[in-house]
Short mmCIF file of C-alpha atoms and ligand atoms in Angstrom, two decimals:
data_model
loop_
_atom_site.label_atom_id
_atom_site.label_comp_id
_atom_site.label_asym_id
_atom_site.label_seq_id
_atom_site.Cartn_x
_atom_site.Cartn_y
_atom_site.Cartn_z
CA MET A 1 -58.35 -117.60 163.78
CA LYS A 2 -56.13 -117.43 160.70
CA TYR A 3 -55.35 -120.45 158.53
CA VAL A 4 -52.24 -120.83 156.37
CA ILE A 5 -51.48 -123.77 154.08
CA VAL A 6 -47.97 -123.91 152.63
CA ILE A 7 -47.79 -126.17 149.56
CA ALA A 8 -44.28 -127.29 148.57
CA ASP A 9 -45.01 -128.63 145.08
CA GLY A 10 -43.47 -132.05 144.46
CA MET A 11 -41.47 -131.99 147.71
CA ALA A 12 -42.10 -135.62 148.71
CA ASP A 13 -39.54 -138.12 147.38
CA GLU A 14 -38.10 -141.61 147.84
CA PRO A 15 -35.08 -142.74 149.89
CA LEU A 16 -31.96 -141.98 147.80
CA GLU A 17 -28.75 -143.98 147.69
CA GLN A 18 -26.65 -140.80 147.39
CA LEU A 19 -28.25 -139.59 150.67
CA ASN A 20 -27.62 -142.93 152.42
CA GLY A 21 -31.27 -143.85 152.24
CA LYS A 22 -32.62 -140.45 153.27
CA THR A 23 -35.08 -138.39 151.22
CA PRO A 24 -34.37 -134.76 150.25
CA VAL A 25 -36.71 -133.46 152.96
CA MET A 26 -34.89 -135.62 155.56
CA GLU A 27 -31.54 -134.32 154.32
CA ALA A 28 -32.57 -130.66 154.17
CA LYS A 29 -32.31 -128.43 157.26
CA THR A 30 -35.97 -127.85 158.14
CA PRO A 31 -36.24 -126.61 161.75
CA ASN A 32 -39.59 -124.93 161.09
CA MET A 33 -41.23 -127.94 159.44
CA ASP A 34 -39.92 -129.98 162.34
CA PHE A 35 -41.38 -127.49 164.85
CA ILE A 36 -44.78 -127.87 163.17
CA ALA A 37 -44.52 -131.68 163.17
CA LYS A 38 -43.25 -131.86 166.77
CA ASN A 39 -45.84 -129.52 168.21
CA GLY A 40 -48.74 -130.51 165.99
CA TYR A 41 -50.57 -133.37 164.33
CA THR A 42 -49.12 -135.31 161.44
CA GLY A 43 -49.85 -138.07 158.95
CA LEU A 44 -50.05 -138.89 155.29
CA THR A 45 -52.75 -137.63 152.95
CA ILE A 46 -54.05 -138.89 149.62
CA ASN A 47 -54.40 -135.89 147.32
CA VAL A 48 -54.82 -137.85 144.08
CA PRO A 49 -57.93 -140.07 144.10
CA GLU A 50 -57.77 -143.58 142.63
CA GLY A 51 -57.89 -143.52 138.86
CA MET A 52 -56.90 -139.85 138.44
CA THR A 53 -53.57 -138.68 137.03
CA PRO A 54 -51.30 -137.01 139.61
CA GLY A 55 -51.30 -133.55 138.08
CA SER A 56 -50.77 -130.43 140.18
CA ASP A 57 -54.32 -129.38 139.22
CA VAL A 58 -55.83 -132.50 140.80
CA ALA A 59 -53.62 -132.54 143.91
CA ASN A 60 -53.96 -128.82 144.66
CA THR A 61 -57.74 -128.87 144.21
CA SER A 62 -57.77 -131.49 146.99
CA ILE A 63 -55.62 -129.29 149.21
CA MET A 64 -57.89 -126.31 148.51
CA GLY A 65 -60.71 -128.37 149.98
CA PHE A 66 -62.63 -129.82 147.03
CA ASN A 67 -62.99 -133.24 145.46
CA PRO A 68 -60.95 -133.03 142.24
CA SER A 69 -63.22 -135.45 140.38
CA MET A 70 -65.06 -132.38 139.02
CA LEU A 71 -61.97 -131.29 137.12
CA LYS A 72 -61.95 -131.88 133.39
CA GLY A 73 -59.18 -130.59 131.18
CA ARG A 74 -56.31 -128.20 131.57
CA GLY A 75 -57.73 -125.85 128.93
CA PRO A 76 -60.59 -124.45 131.05
CA LEU A 77 -58.27 -124.08 134.07
CA GLU A 78 -55.87 -121.95 132.03
CA ALA A 79 -58.64 -119.87 130.43
CA PRO A 80 -58.89 -117.33 133.30
CA SER A 81 -55.18 -116.48 133.11
CA VAL A 82 -55.56 -115.87 129.37
CA GLY A 83 -58.46 -113.53 130.16
CA VAL A 84 -61.16 -115.79 128.74
CA ASP A 85 -64.49 -116.08 130.56
CA LEU A 86 -66.02 -119.30 129.23
CA ASN A 87 -69.74 -119.46 128.41
CA SER A 88 -71.75 -122.50 129.51
CA ASP A 89 -71.64 -124.07 126.01
CA ASP A 90 -67.91 -123.42 125.42
CA VAL A 91 -65.15 -126.00 125.45
CA ALA A 92 -61.56 -124.74 125.89
CA PHE A 93 -58.61 -126.69 124.47
CA ARG A 94 -54.98 -126.12 125.32
CA LEU A 95 -53.34 -125.16 122.02
CA ASN A 96 -49.64 -125.93 121.85
CA PHE A 97 -47.50 -124.53 119.07
CA ILE A 98 -45.33 -127.53 118.24
CA ASN A 99 -42.59 -128.39 115.77
CA ILE A 100 -43.05 -131.45 113.58
CA LYS A 101 -40.56 -133.24 111.35
CA ASP A 102 -41.63 -135.99 108.89
CA ASN A 103 -45.13 -136.02 110.44
CA LYS A 104 -43.69 -136.72 113.89
CA ILE A 105 -43.82 -134.48 116.97
CA ASN A 106 -40.29 -133.12 117.26
CA ASP A 107 -40.61 -130.38 119.92
CA PHE A 108 -43.78 -129.84 121.99
CA THR A 109 -42.71 -126.24 122.75
CA ALA A 110 -41.84 -125.18 119.18
CA ASP A 111 -38.35 -124.34 120.43
CA HIS A 112 -39.88 -122.16 123.21
CA ILE A 113 -41.42 -119.72 120.76
CA THR A 114 -41.75 -116.23 122.26
CA THR A 115 -45.13 -114.88 123.36
CA GLU A 116 -44.75 -112.03 120.85
CA GLU A 117 -44.31 -114.50 117.98
CA ALA A 118 -47.14 -116.70 119.28
CA ASP A 119 -49.42 -113.66 119.40
CA LYS A 120 -48.81 -112.91 115.71
CA LEU A 121 -49.54 -116.53 114.77
CA ILE A 122 -52.70 -116.59 116.93
CA LYS A 123 -54.01 -113.46 115.19
CA ALA A 124 -53.35 -115.04 111.79
CA LEU A 125 -55.08 -118.29 112.84
CA ASN A 126 -58.15 -116.30 113.92
CA GLU A 127 -58.35 -114.69 110.50
CA GLU A 128 -57.90 -117.95 108.59
CA PHE A 129 -59.80 -120.45 110.77
CA GLY A 130 -61.99 -118.21 112.97
CA ASP A 131 -65.18 -119.82 111.62
CA ILE A 132 -64.33 -123.03 113.52
CA GLY A 133 -63.50 -121.45 116.88
CA SER A 134 -61.54 -118.71 118.63
CA PHE A 135 -57.80 -118.63 119.24
CA TYR A 136 -56.29 -116.84 122.27
CA THR A 137 -52.69 -115.92 123.06
CA GLY A 138 -51.28 -117.31 126.31
CA VAL A 139 -47.59 -117.52 127.16
CA SER A 140 -44.99 -118.86 124.71
CA TYR A 141 -46.13 -122.19 123.21
CA ARG A 142 -49.05 -122.45 125.68
CA ASN A 143 -52.15 -120.97 124.07
CA LEU A 144 -55.91 -121.56 123.99
CA PHE A 145 -58.59 -122.58 121.48
CA VAL A 146 -62.28 -122.23 122.33
CA ILE A 147 -65.17 -123.83 120.44
CA ASP A 148 -68.88 -123.58 121.32
CA ASP A 149 -69.62 -127.28 121.06
CA LEU A 150 -69.96 -129.25 124.31
CA ASP A 151 -69.67 -132.60 122.46
CA THR A 152 -65.99 -131.93 121.81
CA GLU A 153 -65.36 -132.27 125.55
CA ASP A 154 -65.56 -136.08 125.13
CA LEU A 155 -62.89 -136.40 122.43
CA ILE A 156 -59.93 -138.57 123.41
CA ASN A 157 -56.80 -136.41 123.34
CA THR A 158 -53.08 -136.77 123.96
CA PRO A 159 -50.72 -134.27 125.63
CA PRO A 160 -47.90 -133.64 123.13
CA HIS A 161 -45.19 -133.84 125.84
CA ASP A 162 -46.19 -137.49 126.38
CA VAL A 163 -45.65 -138.49 122.73
CA VAL A 164 -42.55 -136.66 121.50
CA GLY A 165 -41.36 -138.65 118.45
CA GLY A 166 -44.91 -139.95 117.87
CA ASP A 167 -46.81 -139.75 114.59
CA ILE A 168 -49.23 -136.81 114.36
CA ASN A 169 -51.87 -139.02 112.71
CA GLU A 170 -51.66 -141.63 115.44
CA TYR A 171 -52.06 -139.39 118.51
CA ASN A 172 -54.61 -136.92 117.12
CA LEU A 173 -58.17 -136.56 118.48
CA LYS A 174 -60.31 -139.70 118.54
CA SER A 175 -63.96 -140.43 119.24
CA ASP A 176 -66.32 -143.38 118.88
CA LYS A 177 -69.26 -141.18 119.75
CA TYR A 178 -68.52 -138.06 117.66
CA PRO A 179 -66.09 -139.15 114.91
CA GLN A 180 -67.01 -136.23 112.61
CA LYS A 181 -66.24 -133.69 115.35
CA ALA A 182 -62.82 -135.24 115.92
CA GLU A 183 -62.32 -135.16 112.15
CA VAL A 184 -63.06 -131.41 111.88
CA LEU A 185 -60.49 -130.55 114.55
CA ASN A 186 -57.91 -133.03 113.24
CA GLN A 187 -58.30 -131.41 109.81
CA LEU A 188 -57.80 -127.99 111.44
CA MET A 189 -54.53 -129.22 112.99
CA LEU A 190 -53.38 -130.61 109.62
CA ASP A 191 -54.40 -127.43 107.76
CA SER A 192 -52.39 -125.39 110.25
CA ILE A 193 -49.15 -127.01 109.01
CA GLU A 194 -48.91 -125.37 105.61
CA PHE A 195 -50.48 -122.15 106.86
CA LEU A 196 -47.95 -121.76 109.67
CA GLU A 197 -44.95 -122.82 107.60
CA ASN A 198 -45.71 -119.99 105.17
CA HIS A 199 -46.13 -117.35 107.88
CA GLN A 200 -43.36 -114.75 108.10
CA VAL A 201 -42.85 -115.41 111.82
CA ASN A 202 -41.74 -118.94 110.98
CA GLN A 203 -39.76 -117.97 107.90
CA LYS A 204 -37.81 -115.58 110.12
CA ARG A 205 -37.31 -118.28 112.76
CA VAL A 206 -35.94 -120.71 110.18
CA ALA A 207 -33.60 -118.02 108.82
CA GLU A 208 -32.32 -117.49 112.40
CA GLY A 209 -31.68 -121.21 112.81
CA LYS A 210 -34.63 -121.79 115.17
CA LEU A 211 -37.30 -124.47 114.80
CA PRO A 212 -40.52 -123.18 113.22
CA ALA A 213 -43.85 -123.48 115.08
CA ASN A 214 -45.24 -125.47 112.18
CA MET A 215 -48.35 -127.05 113.69
CA ILE A 216 -50.99 -126.47 116.36
CA TRP A 217 -51.81 -129.33 118.73
CA LEU A 218 -55.16 -129.37 120.54
CA TRP A 219 -55.52 -131.26 123.84
CA GLY A 220 -56.58 -131.03 127.50
CA GLN A 221 -60.05 -129.72 126.66
CA GLY A 222 -62.99 -129.18 128.95
CA ALA A 223 -66.04 -127.06 129.66
CA LYS A 224 -66.17 -124.51 132.48
CA PRO A 225 -65.65 -126.62 135.63
CA GLU A 226 -68.07 -126.56 138.55
CA ILE A 227 -65.75 -127.39 141.42
CA GLY A 228 -67.48 -125.50 144.22
CA ASN A 229 -67.46 -122.21 146.08
CA PHE A 230 -64.83 -121.87 148.80
CA PRO A 231 -66.36 -119.03 150.87
CA GLU A 232 -69.78 -120.74 150.81
CA LYS A 233 -68.49 -124.21 151.67
CA TYR A 234 -66.17 -123.15 154.50
CA ASN A 235 -67.77 -119.89 155.57
CA LEU A 236 -64.27 -118.36 155.41
CA SER A 237 -62.65 -115.94 152.99
CA GLY A 238 -59.52 -117.18 151.26
CA ALA A 239 -56.69 -116.23 148.93
CA THR A 240 -53.97 -117.96 146.91
CA ILE A 241 -50.37 -117.04 146.16
CA THR A 242 -48.78 -119.01 143.32
CA GLY A 243 -46.64 -118.45 140.24
CA VAL A 244 -48.54 -121.13 138.31
CA ASP A 245 -51.38 -120.02 135.99
CA LEU A 246 -53.19 -123.35 136.32
CA LEU A 247 -53.53 -122.86 140.08
CA LYS A 248 -54.58 -119.24 139.64
CA GLY A 249 -57.34 -120.56 137.36
CA ILE A 250 -58.57 -123.15 139.88
CA SER A 251 -58.48 -120.52 142.65
CA GLY A 252 -60.61 -118.18 140.56
CA TYR A 253 -63.22 -120.85 139.83
CA ILE A 254 -63.67 -121.63 143.54
CA ASN A 255 -63.78 -117.94 144.53
CA LEU A 256 -60.41 -117.67 146.22
CA ASP A 257 -58.76 -114.30 145.62
CA VAL A 258 -55.53 -114.53 143.64
CA ILE A 259 -52.78 -112.32 145.10
CA GLU A 260 -50.25 -111.34 142.43
CA VAL A 261 -46.71 -111.27 143.83
CA PRO A 262 -43.84 -109.56 142.01
CA GLY A 263 -41.01 -112.01 141.37
CA ALA A 264 -43.16 -115.17 141.76
CA THR A 265 -41.63 -117.06 138.85
CA ALA A 266 -42.66 -120.68 139.55
CA TYR A 267 -38.95 -121.56 139.30
CA PHE A 268 -35.81 -121.82 141.49
CA ASP A 269 -35.35 -118.07 141.34
CA THR A 270 -38.81 -117.27 142.74
CA ASN A 271 -38.88 -114.46 145.31
CA TYR A 272 -39.60 -116.34 148.53
CA GLN A 273 -39.46 -113.21 150.67
CA ASN A 274 -42.08 -111.40 148.57
CA LYS A 275 -44.34 -114.43 148.73
CA VAL A 276 -44.38 -114.50 152.52
CA ASP A 277 -44.60 -110.69 152.82
CA TYR A 278 -47.64 -110.61 150.51
CA ALA A 279 -49.18 -113.58 152.32
CA LEU A 280 -48.90 -111.84 155.70
CA ASN A 281 -50.40 -108.73 154.18
CA SER A 282 -53.24 -110.72 152.60
CA LEU A 283 -54.04 -112.31 155.98
CA GLU A 284 -55.02 -108.88 157.28
CA ASP A 285 -58.28 -109.30 155.34
CA HIS A 286 -58.54 -113.03 154.54
CA ASP A 287 -59.17 -115.95 156.90
CA VAL A 288 -57.33 -118.57 154.83
CA GLN A 289 -54.10 -118.14 152.86
CA PHE A 290 -52.68 -120.75 150.47
CA ILE A 291 -49.01 -120.26 149.57
CA HIS A 292 -47.85 -122.51 146.72
CA ILE A 293 -44.18 -122.88 145.78
CA GLU A 294 -43.33 -124.64 142.52
CA ALA A 295 -39.52 -124.84 142.89
CA PRO A 296 -39.17 -128.33 144.47
CA ASP A 297 -41.29 -129.80 141.66
CA GLU A 298 -39.14 -128.17 138.97
CA ALA A 299 -36.03 -129.56 140.67
CA GLY A 300 -37.65 -133.00 140.77
CA HIS A 301 -38.48 -132.88 137.05
CA GLU A 302 -34.88 -131.95 136.30
CA GLY A 303 -33.50 -134.62 138.63
CA ASN A 304 -31.57 -131.82 140.35
CA LEU A 305 -31.01 -132.92 143.95
CA PRO A 306 -29.03 -129.87 145.21
CA GLU A 307 -31.73 -127.48 143.90
CA LYS A 308 -34.47 -129.61 145.45
CA ILE A 309 -32.80 -129.48 148.85
CA ARG A 310 -32.16 -125.74 148.47
CA ALA A 311 -35.83 -125.13 147.55
CA ILE A 312 -37.01 -127.08 150.60
CA GLU A 313 -34.62 -125.13 152.86
CA ASN A 314 -35.78 -121.80 151.39
CA ILE A 315 -39.41 -122.73 152.02
CA ASP A 316 -38.52 -123.68 155.56
CA SER A 317 -36.34 -120.75 156.52
CA ILE A 318 -37.97 -117.89 154.62
CA ILE A 319 -41.65 -118.82 154.25
CA LEU A 320 -42.29 -120.91 157.37
CA GLY A 321 -39.74 -119.00 159.45
CA ASP A 322 -41.40 -115.64 158.79
CA LEU A 323 -44.91 -117.06 159.17
CA LEU A 324 -44.20 -118.57 162.58
CA GLU A 325 -42.54 -115.37 163.71
CA LYS A 326 -45.07 -112.85 162.38
CA LEU A 327 -48.45 -114.62 162.36
CA PRO A 328 -48.97 -113.87 166.09
CA GLU A 329 -48.79 -110.14 165.28
CA ILE A 330 -51.80 -110.55 162.94
CA ASP A 331 -53.86 -112.92 165.07
CA GLU A 332 -52.79 -114.65 168.28
CA GLU A 333 -54.83 -117.67 167.17
CA TYR A 334 -53.60 -119.38 164.04
CA THR A 335 -53.41 -122.81 162.39
CA ILE A 336 -50.74 -123.63 159.84
CA ALA A 337 -50.20 -126.69 157.64
CA VAL A 338 -47.28 -127.68 155.43
CA LEU A 339 -47.32 -130.40 152.79
CA PRO A 340 -46.46 -131.23 149.20
CA ASP A 341 -49.25 -131.71 146.65
CA HIS A 342 -47.74 -134.94 145.24
CA PRO A 343 -44.26 -136.51 145.14
CA THR A 344 -41.93 -135.59 142.25
CA PRO A 345 -39.08 -138.02 143.01
CA ILE A 346 -35.60 -137.07 141.79
CA ASP A 347 -35.01 -140.54 140.35
CA ILE A 348 -38.33 -140.73 138.48
CA LYS A 349 -38.45 -137.06 137.35
CA THR A 350 -42.23 -137.04 137.20
CA HIS A 351 -45.23 -136.97 139.55
CA THR A 352 -46.41 -140.08 141.40
CA ARG A 353 -49.73 -140.86 143.06
CA ASN A 354 -48.30 -141.82 146.44
CA PRO A 355 -49.72 -140.34 149.67
CA VAL A 356 -47.76 -137.32 150.94
CA PRO A 357 -46.73 -136.24 154.46
CA PHE A 358 -48.47 -133.30 156.13
CA ALA A 359 -48.15 -131.54 159.47
CA ILE A 360 -50.59 -129.15 161.12
CA TYR A 361 -49.69 -126.81 163.98
CA SER A 362 -52.35 -124.80 165.76
CA THR A 363 -52.33 -122.50 168.74
CA SER A 364 -55.33 -124.64 169.82
CA ILE A 365 -53.26 -127.84 170.07
CA ASP A 366 -52.03 -128.82 173.54
CA ASP A 367 -51.62 -132.59 172.98
CA PRO A 368 -49.31 -133.04 169.96
CA ASP A 369 -48.78 -136.54 168.57
CA SER A 370 -45.48 -138.41 169.00
CA VAL A 371 -43.89 -137.45 165.65
CA GLU A 372 -40.88 -135.17 166.19
CA VAL A 373 -39.48 -134.59 162.70
CA PHE A 374 -41.16 -133.80 159.37
CA SER A 375 -40.58 -136.58 156.82
CA GLU A 376 -42.29 -139.02 154.47
CA ASP A 377 -42.33 -141.50 157.39
CA MET A 378 -44.96 -139.83 159.58
CA THR A 379 -47.39 -142.77 159.58
CA ASP A 380 -47.11 -142.90 163.40
CA GLY A 381 -48.77 -139.50 163.53
CA ARG A 382 -52.33 -138.88 164.64
CA TYR A 383 -53.75 -139.31 161.14
CA GLY A 384 -51.75 -142.38 160.09
CA ASP A 385 -51.94 -142.72 156.32
CA VAL A 386 -55.67 -142.41 155.72
CA LEU A 387 -56.61 -138.74 155.41
CA VAL A 388 -58.37 -137.90 152.15
CA GLY A 389 -56.76 -134.74 150.78
CA HIS A 390 -59.89 -132.66 150.35
CA ASN A 391 -60.70 -133.13 154.06
CA LEU A 392 -57.44 -131.52 155.24
CA LEU A 393 -58.91 -128.04 155.58
CA SER A 394 -61.98 -129.35 157.45
CA GLU A 395 -59.60 -131.08 159.85
CA MET A 396 -57.67 -127.84 160.37
CA ILE A 397 -60.93 -126.06 161.19
CA LYS A 398 -61.92 -128.81 163.66
CA ILE A 399 -58.51 -128.65 165.33
CA ALA A 400 -58.72 -124.87 165.56
CA ASN A 401 -62.13 -125.11 167.22
CA ASN A 402 -61.17 -128.03 169.49
CA GLU A 403 -63.88 -130.18 167.85
CA GLU A 404 -61.87 -133.33 167.47
ZN1 LIG B 501 -47.52 -130.26 141.63
#
């Protein structure tokens, strides 16, 4: 038995006036999603537990079969993609290069500084401030800072993209329990201002009319997460295909193999065909394959309805179409699920916590539920609206083994 889970990031949406009350997935041509819904079991699932923020890290950890309450910050999840293996007493912070003006956050990406420029600044920061912690180059403005002090995990922190225009002394690190530790890192951030402004990388940027990366911002910290071990928990081998570093990091921590796919860009232009070709190849020696596609989420964040519909149709025709056609050549018994991780509604342009629709088709199913079309309205399906996200994979295994 082979298992495939196709994750259309942010696909779920709300009824839209411009679509006469339909959602993008209702409007899009999705014959393969509809085949799975019509011939399988459907319902809504809650991937974001009460009280947690609806990040892709949280929602996808649920889909990968683990309770996301063990997740801490974004820093430790990005560490593997930066090549950092955290020790048990390390705490990893996301380090953004940002641009400030009059002590206010002006651009949380430092004008999309290049990775080459960021690398030079990171090396300089290590030389100047390396006694406090270690700095690592990531991609563009997204970098990493690691300190061997577990207490810093508890500091209250603020993502810079949430407070653009905010005062740097208002949204810095805070702590009732360890005020001195917050103070040391806040001072580091303040000291970085003059140091970075004087660096030749920034002087060159200013001369070229670009914004300088004139401050570091530390946030999203956490120690090495203990989420669980996929092969041990499910007694199945598994692999992930995604263009998103965060999800590669989570996959690594739970012992899913990460399959690198050329052209997987985590954007509209991602190579859908390569993703499905590599997934089919990976299934030759893995039991479970996760295929994550970021494009619908990006379209949602941009409020771009035509791109969202196009992304959904590409997922349907290329990814699901090829899977349904070619899976039987790999194993005549297979179980496939399709779902978003969370909604990213066009009108809201950010993630919401709402339950999301899912459909499971299995060669073991001979009594499909009454739902005929994939949509956000599948509460009449077998699972209603009560499935807890991290139980989805267990349900697929039960269905596959006729243990319902
Ligand atoms: Zn997401």
